[in-house]
Tab-separated table of C-alpha atoms and ligand atoms in Angstrom:
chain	number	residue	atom	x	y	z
A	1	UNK	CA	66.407	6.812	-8.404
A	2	UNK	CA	70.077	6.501	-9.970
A	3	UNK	CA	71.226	8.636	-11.649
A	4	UNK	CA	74.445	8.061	-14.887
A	5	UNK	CA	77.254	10.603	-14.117
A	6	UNK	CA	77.666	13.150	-15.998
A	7	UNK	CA	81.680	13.707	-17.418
A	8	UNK	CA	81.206	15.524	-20.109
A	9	UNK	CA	82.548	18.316	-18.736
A	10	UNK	CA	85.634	16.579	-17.596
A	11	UNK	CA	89.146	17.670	-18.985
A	12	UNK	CA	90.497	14.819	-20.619
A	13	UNK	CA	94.116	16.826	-20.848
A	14	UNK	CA	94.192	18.339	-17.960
A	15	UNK	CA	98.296	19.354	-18.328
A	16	UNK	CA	97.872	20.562	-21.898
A	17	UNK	CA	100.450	23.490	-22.768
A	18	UNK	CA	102.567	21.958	-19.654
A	19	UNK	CA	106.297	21.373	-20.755
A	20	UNK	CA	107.182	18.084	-19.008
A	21	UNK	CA	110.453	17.180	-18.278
A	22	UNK	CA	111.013	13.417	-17.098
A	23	UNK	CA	114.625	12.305	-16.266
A	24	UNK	CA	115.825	9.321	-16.907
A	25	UNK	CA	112.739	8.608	-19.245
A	26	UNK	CA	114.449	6.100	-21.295
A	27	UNK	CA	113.407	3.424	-18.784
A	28	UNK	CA	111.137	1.746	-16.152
A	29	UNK	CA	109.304	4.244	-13.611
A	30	UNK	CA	110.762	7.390	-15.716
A	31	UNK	CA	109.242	5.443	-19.346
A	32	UNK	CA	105.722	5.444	-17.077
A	33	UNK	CA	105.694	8.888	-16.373
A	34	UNK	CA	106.713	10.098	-19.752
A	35	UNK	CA	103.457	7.892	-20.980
A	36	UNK	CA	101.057	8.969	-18.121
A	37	UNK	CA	102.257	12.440	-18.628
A	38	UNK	CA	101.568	12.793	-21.986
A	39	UNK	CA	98.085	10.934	-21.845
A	40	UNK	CA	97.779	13.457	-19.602
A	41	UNK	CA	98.405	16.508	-22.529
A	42	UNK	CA	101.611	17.694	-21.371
A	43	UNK	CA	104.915	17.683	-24.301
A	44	UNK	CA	107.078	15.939	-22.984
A	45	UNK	CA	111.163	16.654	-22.610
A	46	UNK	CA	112.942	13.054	-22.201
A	47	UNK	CA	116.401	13.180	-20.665
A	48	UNK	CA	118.820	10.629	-20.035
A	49	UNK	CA	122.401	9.203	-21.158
A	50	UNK	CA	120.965	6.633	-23.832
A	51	UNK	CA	119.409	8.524	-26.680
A	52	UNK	CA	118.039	5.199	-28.155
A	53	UNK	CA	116.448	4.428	-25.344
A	54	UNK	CA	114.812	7.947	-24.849
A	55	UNK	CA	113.668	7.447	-28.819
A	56	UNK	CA	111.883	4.491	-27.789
A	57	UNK	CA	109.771	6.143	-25.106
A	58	UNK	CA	109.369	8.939	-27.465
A	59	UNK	CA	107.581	6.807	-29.973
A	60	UNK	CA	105.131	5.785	-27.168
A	61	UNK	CA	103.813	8.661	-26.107
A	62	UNK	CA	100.294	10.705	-27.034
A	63	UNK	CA	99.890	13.737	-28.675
A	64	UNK	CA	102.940	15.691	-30.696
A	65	UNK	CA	105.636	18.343	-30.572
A	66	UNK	CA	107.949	16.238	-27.655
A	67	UNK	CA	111.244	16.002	-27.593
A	68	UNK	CA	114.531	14.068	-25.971
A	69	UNK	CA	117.513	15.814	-24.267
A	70	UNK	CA	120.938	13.325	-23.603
A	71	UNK	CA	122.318	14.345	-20.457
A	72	UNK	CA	123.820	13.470	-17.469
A	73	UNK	CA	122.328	14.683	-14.416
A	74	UNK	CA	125.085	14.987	-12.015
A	75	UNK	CA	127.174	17.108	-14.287
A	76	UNK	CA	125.533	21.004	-13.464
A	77	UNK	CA	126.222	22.702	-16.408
A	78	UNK	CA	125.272	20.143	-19.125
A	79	UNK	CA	121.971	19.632	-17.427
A	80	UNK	CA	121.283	23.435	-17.515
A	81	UNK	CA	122.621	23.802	-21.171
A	82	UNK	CA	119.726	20.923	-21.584
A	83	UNK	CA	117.146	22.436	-19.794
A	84	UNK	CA	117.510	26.032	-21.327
A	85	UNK	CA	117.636	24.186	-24.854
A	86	UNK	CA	114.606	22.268	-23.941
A	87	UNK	CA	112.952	25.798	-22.547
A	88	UNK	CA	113.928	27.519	-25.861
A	89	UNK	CA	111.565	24.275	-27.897
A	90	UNK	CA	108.711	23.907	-25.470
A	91	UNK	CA	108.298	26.750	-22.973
A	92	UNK	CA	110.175	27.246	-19.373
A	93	UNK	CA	109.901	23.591	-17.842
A	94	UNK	CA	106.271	23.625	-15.471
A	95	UNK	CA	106.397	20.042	-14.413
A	96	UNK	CA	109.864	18.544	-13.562
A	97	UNK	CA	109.998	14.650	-12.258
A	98	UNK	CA	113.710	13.768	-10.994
A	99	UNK	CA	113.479	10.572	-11.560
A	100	UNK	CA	116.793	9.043	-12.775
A	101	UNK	CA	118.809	7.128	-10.530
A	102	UNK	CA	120.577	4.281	-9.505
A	103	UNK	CA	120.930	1.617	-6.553
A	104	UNK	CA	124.077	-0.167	-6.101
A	105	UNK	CA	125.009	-2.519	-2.909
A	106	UNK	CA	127.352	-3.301	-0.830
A	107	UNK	CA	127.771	-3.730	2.992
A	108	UNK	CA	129.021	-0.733	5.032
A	109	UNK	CA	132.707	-1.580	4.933
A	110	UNK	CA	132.512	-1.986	1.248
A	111	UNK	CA	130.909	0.981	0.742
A	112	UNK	CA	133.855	2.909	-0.755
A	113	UNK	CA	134.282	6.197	-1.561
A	114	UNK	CA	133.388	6.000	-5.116
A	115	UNK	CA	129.970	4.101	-4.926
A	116	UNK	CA	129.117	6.382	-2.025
A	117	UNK	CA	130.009	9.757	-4.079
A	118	UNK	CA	128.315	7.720	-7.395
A	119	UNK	CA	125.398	7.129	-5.515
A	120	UNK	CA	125.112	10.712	-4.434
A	121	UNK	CA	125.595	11.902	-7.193
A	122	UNK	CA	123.239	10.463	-9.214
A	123	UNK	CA	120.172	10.083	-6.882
A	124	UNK	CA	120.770	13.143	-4.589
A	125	UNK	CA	122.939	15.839	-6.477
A	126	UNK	CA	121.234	14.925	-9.900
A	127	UNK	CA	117.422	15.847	-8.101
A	128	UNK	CA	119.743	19.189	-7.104
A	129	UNK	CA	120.997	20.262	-10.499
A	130	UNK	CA	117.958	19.717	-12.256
A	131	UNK	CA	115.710	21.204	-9.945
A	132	UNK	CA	118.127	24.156	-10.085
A	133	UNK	CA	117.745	24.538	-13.722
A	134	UNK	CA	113.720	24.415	-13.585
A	135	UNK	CA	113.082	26.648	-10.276
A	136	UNK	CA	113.506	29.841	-11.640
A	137	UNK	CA	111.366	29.393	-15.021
A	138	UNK	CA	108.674	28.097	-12.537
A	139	UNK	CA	108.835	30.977	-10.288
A	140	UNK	CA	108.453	33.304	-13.143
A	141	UNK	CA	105.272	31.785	-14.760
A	142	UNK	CA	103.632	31.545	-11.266
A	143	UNK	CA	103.082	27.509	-11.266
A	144	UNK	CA	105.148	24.474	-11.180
A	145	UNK	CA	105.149	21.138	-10.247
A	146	UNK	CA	108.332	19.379	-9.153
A	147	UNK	CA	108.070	15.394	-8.327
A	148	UNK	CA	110.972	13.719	-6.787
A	149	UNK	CA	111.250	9.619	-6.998
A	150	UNK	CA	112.838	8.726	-3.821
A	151	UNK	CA	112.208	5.740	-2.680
A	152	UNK	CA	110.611	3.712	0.462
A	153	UNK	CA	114.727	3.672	0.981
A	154	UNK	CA	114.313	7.334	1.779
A	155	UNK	CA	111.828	7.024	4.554
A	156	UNK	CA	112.986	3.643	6.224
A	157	UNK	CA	116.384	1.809	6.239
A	158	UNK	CA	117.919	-1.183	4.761
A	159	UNK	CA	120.676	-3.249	4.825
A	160	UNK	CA	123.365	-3.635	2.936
A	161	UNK	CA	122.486	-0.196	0.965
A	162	UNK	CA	123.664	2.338	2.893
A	163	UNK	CA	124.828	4.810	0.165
A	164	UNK	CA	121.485	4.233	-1.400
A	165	UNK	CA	119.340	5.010	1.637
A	166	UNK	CA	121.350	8.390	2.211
A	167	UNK	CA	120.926	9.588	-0.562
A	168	UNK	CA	117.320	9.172	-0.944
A	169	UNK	CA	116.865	10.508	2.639
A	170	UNK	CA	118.703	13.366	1.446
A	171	UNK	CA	115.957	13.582	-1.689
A	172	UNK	CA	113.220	13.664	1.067
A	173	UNK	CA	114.737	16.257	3.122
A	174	UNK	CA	115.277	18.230	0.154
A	175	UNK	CA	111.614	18.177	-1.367
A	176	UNK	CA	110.999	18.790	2.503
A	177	UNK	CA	113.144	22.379	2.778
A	178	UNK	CA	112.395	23.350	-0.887
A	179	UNK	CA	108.500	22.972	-0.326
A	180	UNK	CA	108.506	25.486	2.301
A	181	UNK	CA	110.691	27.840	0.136
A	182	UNK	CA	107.969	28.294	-2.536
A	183	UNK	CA	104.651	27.288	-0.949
A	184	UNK	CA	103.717	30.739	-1.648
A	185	UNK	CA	104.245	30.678	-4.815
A	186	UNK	CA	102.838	28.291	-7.046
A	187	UNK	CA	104.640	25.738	-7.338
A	188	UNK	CA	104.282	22.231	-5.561
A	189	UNK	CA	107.293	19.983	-4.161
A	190	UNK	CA	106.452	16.160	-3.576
A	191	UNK	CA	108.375	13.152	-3.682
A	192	UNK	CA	107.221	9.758	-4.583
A	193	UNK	CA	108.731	6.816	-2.480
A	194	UNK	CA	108.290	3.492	-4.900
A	195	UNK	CA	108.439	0.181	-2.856
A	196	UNK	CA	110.146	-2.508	-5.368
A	197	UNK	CA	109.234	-1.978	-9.106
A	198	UNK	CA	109.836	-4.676	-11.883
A	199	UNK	CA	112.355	-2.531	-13.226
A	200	UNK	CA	116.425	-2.477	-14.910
A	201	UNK	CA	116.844	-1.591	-11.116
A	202	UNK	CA	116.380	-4.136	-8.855
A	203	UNK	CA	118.158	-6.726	-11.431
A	204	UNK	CA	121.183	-6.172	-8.871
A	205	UNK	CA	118.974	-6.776	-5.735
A	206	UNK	CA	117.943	-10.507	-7.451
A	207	UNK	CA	121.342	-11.205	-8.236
A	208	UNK	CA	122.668	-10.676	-4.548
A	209	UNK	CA	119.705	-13.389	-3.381
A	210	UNK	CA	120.710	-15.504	-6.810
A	211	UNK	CA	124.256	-15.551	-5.766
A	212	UNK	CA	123.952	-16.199	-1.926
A	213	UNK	CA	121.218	-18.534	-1.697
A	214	UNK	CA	121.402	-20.299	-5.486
A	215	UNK	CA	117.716	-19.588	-5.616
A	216	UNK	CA	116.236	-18.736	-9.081
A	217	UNK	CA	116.038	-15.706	-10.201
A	218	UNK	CA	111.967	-15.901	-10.474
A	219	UNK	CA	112.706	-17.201	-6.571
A	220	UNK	CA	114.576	-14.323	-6.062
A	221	UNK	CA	111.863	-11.742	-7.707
A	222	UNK	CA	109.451	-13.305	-5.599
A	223	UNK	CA	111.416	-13.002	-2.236
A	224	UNK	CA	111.262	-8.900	-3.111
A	225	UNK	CA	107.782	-8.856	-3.737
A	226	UNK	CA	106.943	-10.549	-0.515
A	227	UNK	CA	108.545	-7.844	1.197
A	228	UNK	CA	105.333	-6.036	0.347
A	229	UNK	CA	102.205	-6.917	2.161
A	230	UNK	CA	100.741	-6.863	-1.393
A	231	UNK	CA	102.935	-9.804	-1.896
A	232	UNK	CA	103.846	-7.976	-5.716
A	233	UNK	CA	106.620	-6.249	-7.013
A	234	UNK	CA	104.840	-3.079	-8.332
A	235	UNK	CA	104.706	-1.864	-11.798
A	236	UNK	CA	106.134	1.143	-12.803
A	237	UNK	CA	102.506	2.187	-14.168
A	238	UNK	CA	101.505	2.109	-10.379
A	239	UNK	CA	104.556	4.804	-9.607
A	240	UNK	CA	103.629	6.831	-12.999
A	241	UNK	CA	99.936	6.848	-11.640
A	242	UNK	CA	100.559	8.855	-8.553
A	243	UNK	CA	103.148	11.003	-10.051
A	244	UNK	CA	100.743	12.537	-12.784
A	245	UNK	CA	98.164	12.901	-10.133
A	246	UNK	CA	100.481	15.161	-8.209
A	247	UNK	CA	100.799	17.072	-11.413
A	248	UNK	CA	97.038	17.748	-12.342
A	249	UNK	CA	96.091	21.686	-11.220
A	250	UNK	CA	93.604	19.896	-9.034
A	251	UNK	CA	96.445	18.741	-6.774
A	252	UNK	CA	97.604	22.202	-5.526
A	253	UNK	CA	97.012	21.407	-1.513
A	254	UNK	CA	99.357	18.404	-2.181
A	255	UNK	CA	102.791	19.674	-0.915
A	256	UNK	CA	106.195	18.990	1.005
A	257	UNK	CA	105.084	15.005	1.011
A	258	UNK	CA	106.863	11.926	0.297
A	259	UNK	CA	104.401	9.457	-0.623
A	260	UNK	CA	105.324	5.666	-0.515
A	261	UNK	CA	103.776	3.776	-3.249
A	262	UNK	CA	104.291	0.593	-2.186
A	263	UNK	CA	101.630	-1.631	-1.227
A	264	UNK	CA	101.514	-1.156	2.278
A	265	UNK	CA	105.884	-1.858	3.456
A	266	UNK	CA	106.214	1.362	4.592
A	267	UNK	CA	103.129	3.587	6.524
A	268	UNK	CA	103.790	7.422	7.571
A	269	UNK	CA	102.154	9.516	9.587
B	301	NAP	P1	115.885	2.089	-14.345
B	301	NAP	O1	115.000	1.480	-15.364
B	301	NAP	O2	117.280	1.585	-14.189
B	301	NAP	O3	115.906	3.651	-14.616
B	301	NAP	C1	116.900	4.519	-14.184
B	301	NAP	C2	117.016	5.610	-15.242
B	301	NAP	O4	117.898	6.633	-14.777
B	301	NAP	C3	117.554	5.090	-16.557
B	301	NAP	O5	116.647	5.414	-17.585
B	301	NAP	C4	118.879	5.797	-16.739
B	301	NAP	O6	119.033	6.152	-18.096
B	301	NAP	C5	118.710	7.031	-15.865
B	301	NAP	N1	119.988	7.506	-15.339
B	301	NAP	C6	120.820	6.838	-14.505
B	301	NAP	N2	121.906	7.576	-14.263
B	301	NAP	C7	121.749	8.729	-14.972
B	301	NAP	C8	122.539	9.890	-15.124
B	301	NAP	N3	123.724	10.031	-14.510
B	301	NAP	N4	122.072	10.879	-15.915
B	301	NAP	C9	120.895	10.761	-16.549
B	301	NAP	N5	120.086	9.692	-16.419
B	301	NAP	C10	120.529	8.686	-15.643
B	301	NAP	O7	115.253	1.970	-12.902
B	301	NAP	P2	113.879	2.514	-12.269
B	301	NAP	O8	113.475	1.515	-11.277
B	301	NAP	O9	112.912	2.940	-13.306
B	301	NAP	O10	114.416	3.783	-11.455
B	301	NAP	C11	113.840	5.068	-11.561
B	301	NAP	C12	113.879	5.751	-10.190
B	301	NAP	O11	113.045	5.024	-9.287
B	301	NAP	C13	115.267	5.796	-9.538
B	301	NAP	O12	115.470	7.067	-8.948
B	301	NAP	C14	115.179	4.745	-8.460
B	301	NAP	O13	116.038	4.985	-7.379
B	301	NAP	C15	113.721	4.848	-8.067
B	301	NAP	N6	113.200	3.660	-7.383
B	301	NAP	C16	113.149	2.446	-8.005
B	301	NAP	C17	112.675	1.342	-7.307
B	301	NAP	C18	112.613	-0.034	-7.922
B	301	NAP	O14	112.398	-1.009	-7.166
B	301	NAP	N7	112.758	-0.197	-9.208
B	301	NAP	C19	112.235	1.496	-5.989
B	301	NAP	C20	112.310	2.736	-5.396
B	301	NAP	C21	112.785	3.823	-6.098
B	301	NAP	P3	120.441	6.191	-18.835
B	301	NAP	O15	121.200	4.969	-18.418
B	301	NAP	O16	120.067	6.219	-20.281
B	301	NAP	O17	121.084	7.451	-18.413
């Protein structure tokens, strides 16, 4: 005999009364999050540079009392004037996903200083200040969640993106060290490693193909998503997917891991 299952008694907003904060949520994989987050229950913080674009995500999102914060995350003590104004609004920040950033190439020997301290800055430091300003609200309410977006750039190398690949090594070993400093108390450290995602981001990956082999730039789209055994660039609502999972209180046993999302390029363990 079958039997129908029964979900009724299901939580259908699992994070509800969960203060959010998504960086760079005006945008691609952070947009996602924001929207999976809040379909999720949580209010939302959205922080970025671009307050129009943060509105815009705002209007998106499920459920009420959310709110946007314009900041730049490498600069220490705007982001914690941000995050204590947000705390003040919502509640001490319980779910924090680092996810702005930025990828810029260049071979080694044109990697100068400034694009390597720019992309430190914003991919590496930026995870560092903000997770600075959440930790301690977190330790005091006896649960957090913090989710880093690396990047399959953090677990493997590639060429021509040296600066990049540092810095979101540096991400990994970061949710790697902080995860054992708190596994005792409540609070789970992860990091999400996205494969290529149809995003603002990789617009300068398709021009470097567009301008050195004339190809299209659909050509050149499709040359990244064959890089994945999927054969598809992946959709930032595959990246947002995994992230809220790692957020739900069911996910507790999930720490210290940098998960790739990415169709199969990259396999760990
Ligand atoms: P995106 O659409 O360009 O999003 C990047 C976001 O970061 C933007 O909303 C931007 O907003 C914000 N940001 C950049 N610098 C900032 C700063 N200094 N302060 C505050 N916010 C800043 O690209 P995305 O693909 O969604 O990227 C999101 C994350 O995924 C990044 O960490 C990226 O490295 C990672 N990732 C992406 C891919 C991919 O293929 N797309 C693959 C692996 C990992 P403002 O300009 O308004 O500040």
């Amino acid at each position: 005999m079958t039997s129908t299952p029964d979900h009724s008694r299901e939580n259908a907003a699992p994070l509800a009364g969960r203060h959010a904060l998504v960086t760079g949520a005006g945008s691609g994989i952070g947009r996602a999050c924001a929207i999976e987050l809040a379909r999720l229950g949580a209010t939302l913080t959205l922080v970025g540079r671009r307050g129009a674009a943060l509105e815009a995500t705002g209007a998106e999102l499920a459920g009420a009392g959310h709110g946007l914060a314009v900041a730049d995350i490498t600069d220490f003590a705007a982001v914690r004037a941000a995050f204590d104004a947000a705390a003040d609004l919502r509640g001490p920040v319980a779910i924090l996903v680092n996810n702005a950033g930025a990828a810029k190439s260049a071979p080694f020997g044109g990697t100068d200083p400034e694009l390597w301290n720019e992309m430190l800055a914003v991919n590496l430091t930026g995870t560092y200040n903000c997770t600075h300003a959440a930790l301690a609200g977190m330790q005091a309410a006896g649960w957090g969640r913090i989710v880093n977006i690396a990047s399959t750039a953090g677990l493997t190398g590639y060429a021509y993106v040296a600066a990049y690949c540092a810095a979101k090594h540096g991400v990994v070993g970061l949710t790697r060290a902080l995860a054992l400093e708190v596994a005792k108390q409540g609070i789970t450290v992860n990091a999400v490693c996205p494969g290529y995602t149809d995003t603002a981001l990789i617009e300068g990956a398709v021009d470097n193909i567009v301008a050195k082999t004339g190809r299209s730039t659909d050509d050149a789209k499709a040359a990244l998503a064959a890089r994945n055994p999927q054969g598809r660039l992946l959709q930032p609502a595959d990246v947002a997917a995994t992230v809220g999972w790692l957020c739900l209180p069911t996910s507790d046993a999930i720490h210290g891991q940098s998960i790739a999302v990415a169709g199969g390029e990259v396999m760990c363990g």
